[in-house]
Amino acid sequence: MFKKTTKSYTDLLGKTNRIVEGTSLKGDIISPADFRLDGELIGNFQSKGKLVIGPAGSVIGDIICQNADIEGHFEGKIQVQDLLSIKAQAKIKGDVLCNKLSVEPGAEFSASCVMKPHVKTMVNNGQSTEEKTA
């Protein structure tokens, strides 16, 4: 009569990935879940969730995600579908495309920035395209 569905182990944990301080990765990361990066990534990052770059974290490459909080270093192109929050100790260089932007006093923000409401970032086979919604 009633079907009991079992949740996967990652569903129970909240689907958050984490790369700890002192870890260095070279390559691309694709994740459907939220992600916290306190280590170093040299490569591209793509997620349908939220990316947090911690105070010791750094990314050199391109980022596509739903939301992002940056406390560490970022250099490259970042596309955030909703809110990009840049904390006071952050250092940003590159290109920014987002819907909403929050920059705390003290942050280093050396980037070209385009804020476009109602823009979705679509990714097809590694190629990103922009689609305006009405």
PDB file of C-alpha atoms in Angstrom:
ATOM      1  CA  MET A   1       0.000   0.000   0.000  1.00  0.00           C
ATOM      2  CA  PHE A   2       2.676   2.524   1.002  1.00  0.00           C
ATOM      3  CA  LYS A   3       6.014   2.459  -0.697  1.00  0.00           C
ATOM      4  CA  LYS A   4       8.911   3.437   1.466  1.00  0.00           C
ATOM      5  CA  THR A   5      11.576   5.258  -0.481  1.00  0.00           C
ATOM      6  CA  THR A   6      15.091   5.101   0.824  1.00  0.00           C
ATOM      7  CA  LYS A   7      17.309   8.123   0.526  1.00  0.00           C
ATOM      8  CA  SER A   8      20.845   7.778  -0.682  1.00  0.00           C
ATOM      9  CA  TYR A   9      23.710   8.446   1.685  1.00  0.00           C
ATOM     10  CA  THR A  10      24.471  11.793   0.007  1.00  0.00           C
ATOM     11  CA  ASP A  11      20.822  12.890   0.328  1.00  0.00           C
ATOM     12  CA  LEU A  12      21.035  12.312   4.061  1.00  0.00           C
ATOM     13  CA  LEU A  13      24.214  14.386   4.306  1.00  0.00           C
ATOM     14  CA  GLY A  14      22.821  17.340   2.367  1.00  0.00           C
ATOM     15  CA  LYS A  15      24.832  16.798  -0.834  1.00  0.00           C
ATOM     16  CA  THR A  16      27.736  19.087   0.016  1.00  0.00           C
ATOM     17  CA  ASN A  17      31.184  18.297  -1.349  1.00  0.00           C
ATOM     18  CA  ARG A  18      34.337  19.627   0.260  1.00  0.00           C
ATOM     19  CA  ILE A  19      37.967  20.039  -0.741  1.00  0.00           C
ATOM     20  CA  VAL A  20      40.024  20.806   2.357  1.00  0.00           C
ATOM     21  CA  GLU A  21      42.877  23.259   2.849  1.00  0.00           C
ATOM     22  CA  GLY A  22      46.210  21.946   1.584  1.00  0.00           C
ATOM     23  CA  THR A  23      44.626  19.965  -1.271  1.00  0.00           C
ATOM     24  CA  SER A  24      45.507  20.982  -4.828  1.00  0.00           C
ATOM     25  CA  LEU A  25      43.538  19.828  -7.882  1.00  0.00           C
ATOM     26  CA  LYS A  26      44.304  20.242 -11.570  1.00  0.00           C
ATOM     27  CA  GLY A  27      41.348  19.542 -13.860  1.00  0.00           C
ATOM     28  CA  ASP A  28      37.647  20.205 -14.137  1.00  0.00           C
ATOM     29  CA  ILE A  29      34.984  19.588 -11.487  1.00  0.00           C
ATOM     30  CA  ILE A  30      31.328  18.994 -12.388  1.00  0.00           C
ATOM     31  CA  SER A  31      28.969  18.586  -9.450  1.00  0.00           C
ATOM     32  CA  PRO A  32      25.170  18.621  -9.130  1.00  0.00           C
ATOM     33  CA  ALA A  33      25.496  19.522  -5.433  1.00  0.00           C
ATOM     34  CA  ASP A  34      26.791  22.352  -3.270  1.00  0.00           C
ATOM     35  CA  PHE A  35      30.568  22.579  -2.988  1.00  0.00           C
ATOM     36  CA  ARG A  36      33.014  24.113  -0.511  1.00  0.00           C
ATOM     37  CA  LEU A  37      36.575  24.667  -1.669  1.00  0.00           C
ATOM     38  CA  ASP A  38      39.250  25.490   0.896  1.00  0.00           C
ATOM     39  CA  GLY A  39      42.078  24.099  -1.234  1.00  0.00           C
ATOM     40  CA  GLU A  40      43.363  25.055  -4.696  1.00  0.00           C
ATOM     41  CA  LEU A  41      41.689  24.321  -8.040  1.00  0.00           C
ATOM     42  CA  ILE A  42      43.436  24.936 -11.335  1.00  0.00           C
ATOM     43  CA  GLY A  43      40.709  24.195 -13.841  1.00  0.00           C
ATOM     44  CA  ASN A  44      37.028  24.775 -14.441  1.00  0.00           C
ATOM     45  CA  PHE A  45      34.154  24.277 -12.017  1.00  0.00           C
ATOM     46  CA  GLN A  46      30.478  23.697 -12.824  1.00  0.00           C
ATOM     47  CA  SER A  47      27.607  23.118 -10.392  1.00  0.00           C
ATOM     48  CA  LYS A  48      23.832  23.354 -10.203  1.00  0.00           C
ATOM     49  CA  GLY A  49      24.236  24.367  -6.556  1.00  0.00           C
ATOM     50  CA  LYS A  50      26.224  26.825  -4.481  1.00  0.00           C
ATOM     51  CA  LEU A  51      30.007  27.214  -4.523  1.00  0.00           C
ATOM     52  CA  VAL A  52      31.840  28.512  -1.460  1.00  0.00           C
ATOM     53  CA  ILE A  53      35.504  29.402  -1.850  1.00  0.00           C
ATOM     54  CA  GLY A  54      36.851  29.626   1.694  1.00  0.00           C
ATOM     55  CA  PRO A  55      39.481  32.097   2.940  1.00  0.00           C
ATOM     56  CA  ALA A  56      42.335  29.696   2.110  1.00  0.00           C
ATOM     57  CA  GLY A  57      40.732  28.562  -1.182  1.00  0.00           C
ATOM     58  CA  SER A  58      41.713  29.598  -4.683  1.00  0.00           C
ATOM     59  CA  VAL A  59      40.441  28.930  -8.186  1.00  0.00           C
ATOM     60  CA  ILE A  60      42.216  29.672 -11.447  1.00  0.00           C
ATOM     61  CA  GLY A  61      39.763  28.850 -14.225  1.00  0.00           C
ATOM     62  CA  ASP A  62      36.129  29.310 -15.174  1.00  0.00           C
ATOM     63  CA  ILE A  63      33.148  28.843 -12.846  1.00  0.00           C
ATOM     64  CA  ILE A  64      29.473  28.265 -13.656  1.00  0.00           C
ATOM     65  CA  CYS A  65      27.090  27.853 -10.703  1.00  0.00           C
ATOM     66  CA  GLN A  66      23.749  28.864  -9.185  1.00  0.00           C
ATOM     67  CA  ASN A  67      25.129  30.900  -6.231  1.00  0.00           C
ATOM     68  CA  ALA A  68      28.640  31.665  -5.004  1.00  0.00           C
ATOM     69  CA  ASP A  69      30.327  32.997  -1.869  1.00  0.00           C
ATOM     70  CA  ILE A  70      33.971  33.917  -2.370  1.00  0.00           C
ATOM     71  CA  GLU A  71      36.299  34.563   0.557  1.00  0.00           C
ATOM     72  CA  GLY A  72      39.553  33.443  -1.065  1.00  0.00           C
ATOM     73  CA  HIS A  73      41.186  34.029  -4.459  1.00  0.00           C
ATOM     74  CA  PHE A  74      39.581  33.700  -7.878  1.00  0.00           C
ATOM     75  CA  GLU A  75      41.031  34.375 -11.322  1.00  0.00           C
ATOM     76  CA  GLY A  76      39.071  33.670 -14.502  1.00  0.00           C
ATOM     77  CA  LYS A  77      35.500  33.941 -15.744  1.00  0.00           C
ATOM     78  CA  ILE A  78      32.582  33.342 -13.375  1.00  0.00           C
ATOM     79  CA  GLN A  79      28.908  32.994 -14.308  1.00  0.00           C
ATOM     80  CA  VAL A  80      26.444  32.953 -11.410  1.00  0.00           C
ATOM     81  CA  GLN A  81      22.756  32.497 -12.153  1.00  0.00           C
ATOM     82  CA  ASP A  82      21.591  34.145  -8.934  1.00  0.00           C
ATOM     83  CA  LEU A  83      23.717  35.765  -6.181  1.00  0.00           C
ATOM     84  CA  LEU A  84      27.480  36.284  -6.157  1.00  0.00           C
ATOM     85  CA  SER A  85      28.672  37.319  -2.700  1.00  0.00           C
ATOM     86  CA  ILE A  86      32.240  38.580  -2.399  1.00  0.00           C
ATOM     87  CA  LYS A  87      33.565  38.741   1.155  1.00  0.00           C
ATOM     88  CA  ALA A  88      35.996  41.340   2.575  1.00  0.00           C
ATOM     89  CA  GLN A  89      39.140  39.200   2.276  1.00  0.00           C
ATOM     90  CA  ALA A  90      38.403  38.028  -1.312  1.00  0.00           C
ATOM     91  CA  LYS A  91      40.614  38.786  -4.318  1.00  0.00           C
ATOM     92  CA  ILE A  92      38.847  38.592  -7.690  1.00  0.00           C
ATOM     93  CA  LYS A  93      40.406  39.042 -11.159  1.00  0.00           C
ATOM     94  CA  GLY A  94      38.676  38.372 -14.464  1.00  0.00           C
ATOM     95  CA  ASP A  95      35.146  38.514 -15.851  1.00  0.00           C
ATOM     96  CA  VAL A  96      31.914  38.324 -13.863  1.00  0.00           C
ATOM     97  CA  LEU A  97      28.406  37.618 -15.166  1.00  0.00           C
ATOM     98  CA  CYS A  98      25.704  37.410 -12.500  1.00  0.00           C
ATOM     99  CA  ASN A  99      22.135  38.284 -11.635  1.00  0.00           C
ATOM    100  CA  LYS A 100      22.885  39.893  -8.234  1.00  0.00           C
ATOM    101  CA  LEU A 101      26.196  41.040  -6.751  1.00  0.00           C
ATOM    102  CA  SER A 102      27.241  41.745  -3.166  1.00  0.00           C
ATOM    103  CA  VAL A 103      30.742  43.069  -2.447  1.00  0.00           C
ATOM    104  CA  GLU A 104      31.896  43.669   1.123  1.00  0.00           C
ATOM    105  CA  PRO A 105      34.232  46.600   1.852  1.00  0.00           C
ATOM    106  CA  GLY A 106      37.872  45.535   1.720  1.00  0.00           C
ATOM    107  CA  ALA A 107      37.501  43.040  -1.128  1.00  0.00           C
ATOM    108  CA  GLU A 108      39.846  43.332  -4.118  1.00  0.00           C
ATOM    109  CA  PHE A 109      37.603  43.321  -7.191  1.00  0.00           C
ATOM    110  CA  SER A 110      39.533  43.762 -10.450  1.00  0.00           C
ATOM    111  CA  ALA A 111      37.010  42.414 -12.915  1.00  0.00           C
ATOM    112  CA  SER A 112      34.677  43.399 -15.683  1.00  0.00           C
ATOM    113  CA  CYS A 113      31.171  42.825 -14.377  1.00  0.00           C
ATOM    114  CA  VAL A 114      27.857  42.384 -16.166  1.00  0.00           C
ATOM    115  CA  MET A 115      24.686  42.062 -14.127  1.00  0.00           C
ATOM    116  CA  LYS A 116      21.747  40.735 -16.125  1.00  0.00           C
ATOM    117  CA  PRO A 117      18.466  39.847 -14.476  1.00  0.00           C
ATOM    118  CA  HIS A 118      16.476  37.073 -16.135  1.00  0.00           C
ATOM    119  CA  VAL A 119      19.492  35.401 -17.743  1.00  0.00           C
ATOM    120  CA  LYS A 120      20.005  31.676 -17.517  1.00  0.00           C
ATOM    121  CA  THR A 121      23.354  30.110 -18.192  1.00  0.00           C
ATOM    122  CA  MET A 122      22.937  26.895 -20.084  1.00  0.00           C
ATOM    123  CA  VAL A 123      25.759  24.406 -20.597  1.00  0.00           C
ATOM    124  CA  ASN A 124      25.679  21.942 -23.456  1.00  0.00           C
ATOM    125  CA  ASN A 125      28.593  19.533 -23.878  1.00  0.00           C
ATOM    126  CA  GLY A 126      31.017  21.892 -22.179  1.00  0.00           C
ATOM    127  CA  GLN A 127      29.915  24.900 -24.264  1.00  0.00           C
ATOM    128  CA  SER A 128      28.052  27.637 -22.427  1.00  0.00           C
ATOM    129  CA  THR A 129      25.276  29.675 -24.004  1.00  0.00           C
ATOM    130  CA  GLU A 130      23.080  32.394 -22.611  1.00  0.00           C
ATOM    131  CA  GLU A 131      19.314  32.341 -22.889  1.00  0.00           C
ATOM    132  CA  LYS A 132      17.189  35.330 -21.938  1.00  0.00           C
ATOM    133  CA  THR A 133      13.912  34.613 -20.273  1.00  0.00           C
ATOM    134  CA  ALA A 134      10.919  36.897 -20.520  1.00  0.00           C
TER     135      ALA A 134
END
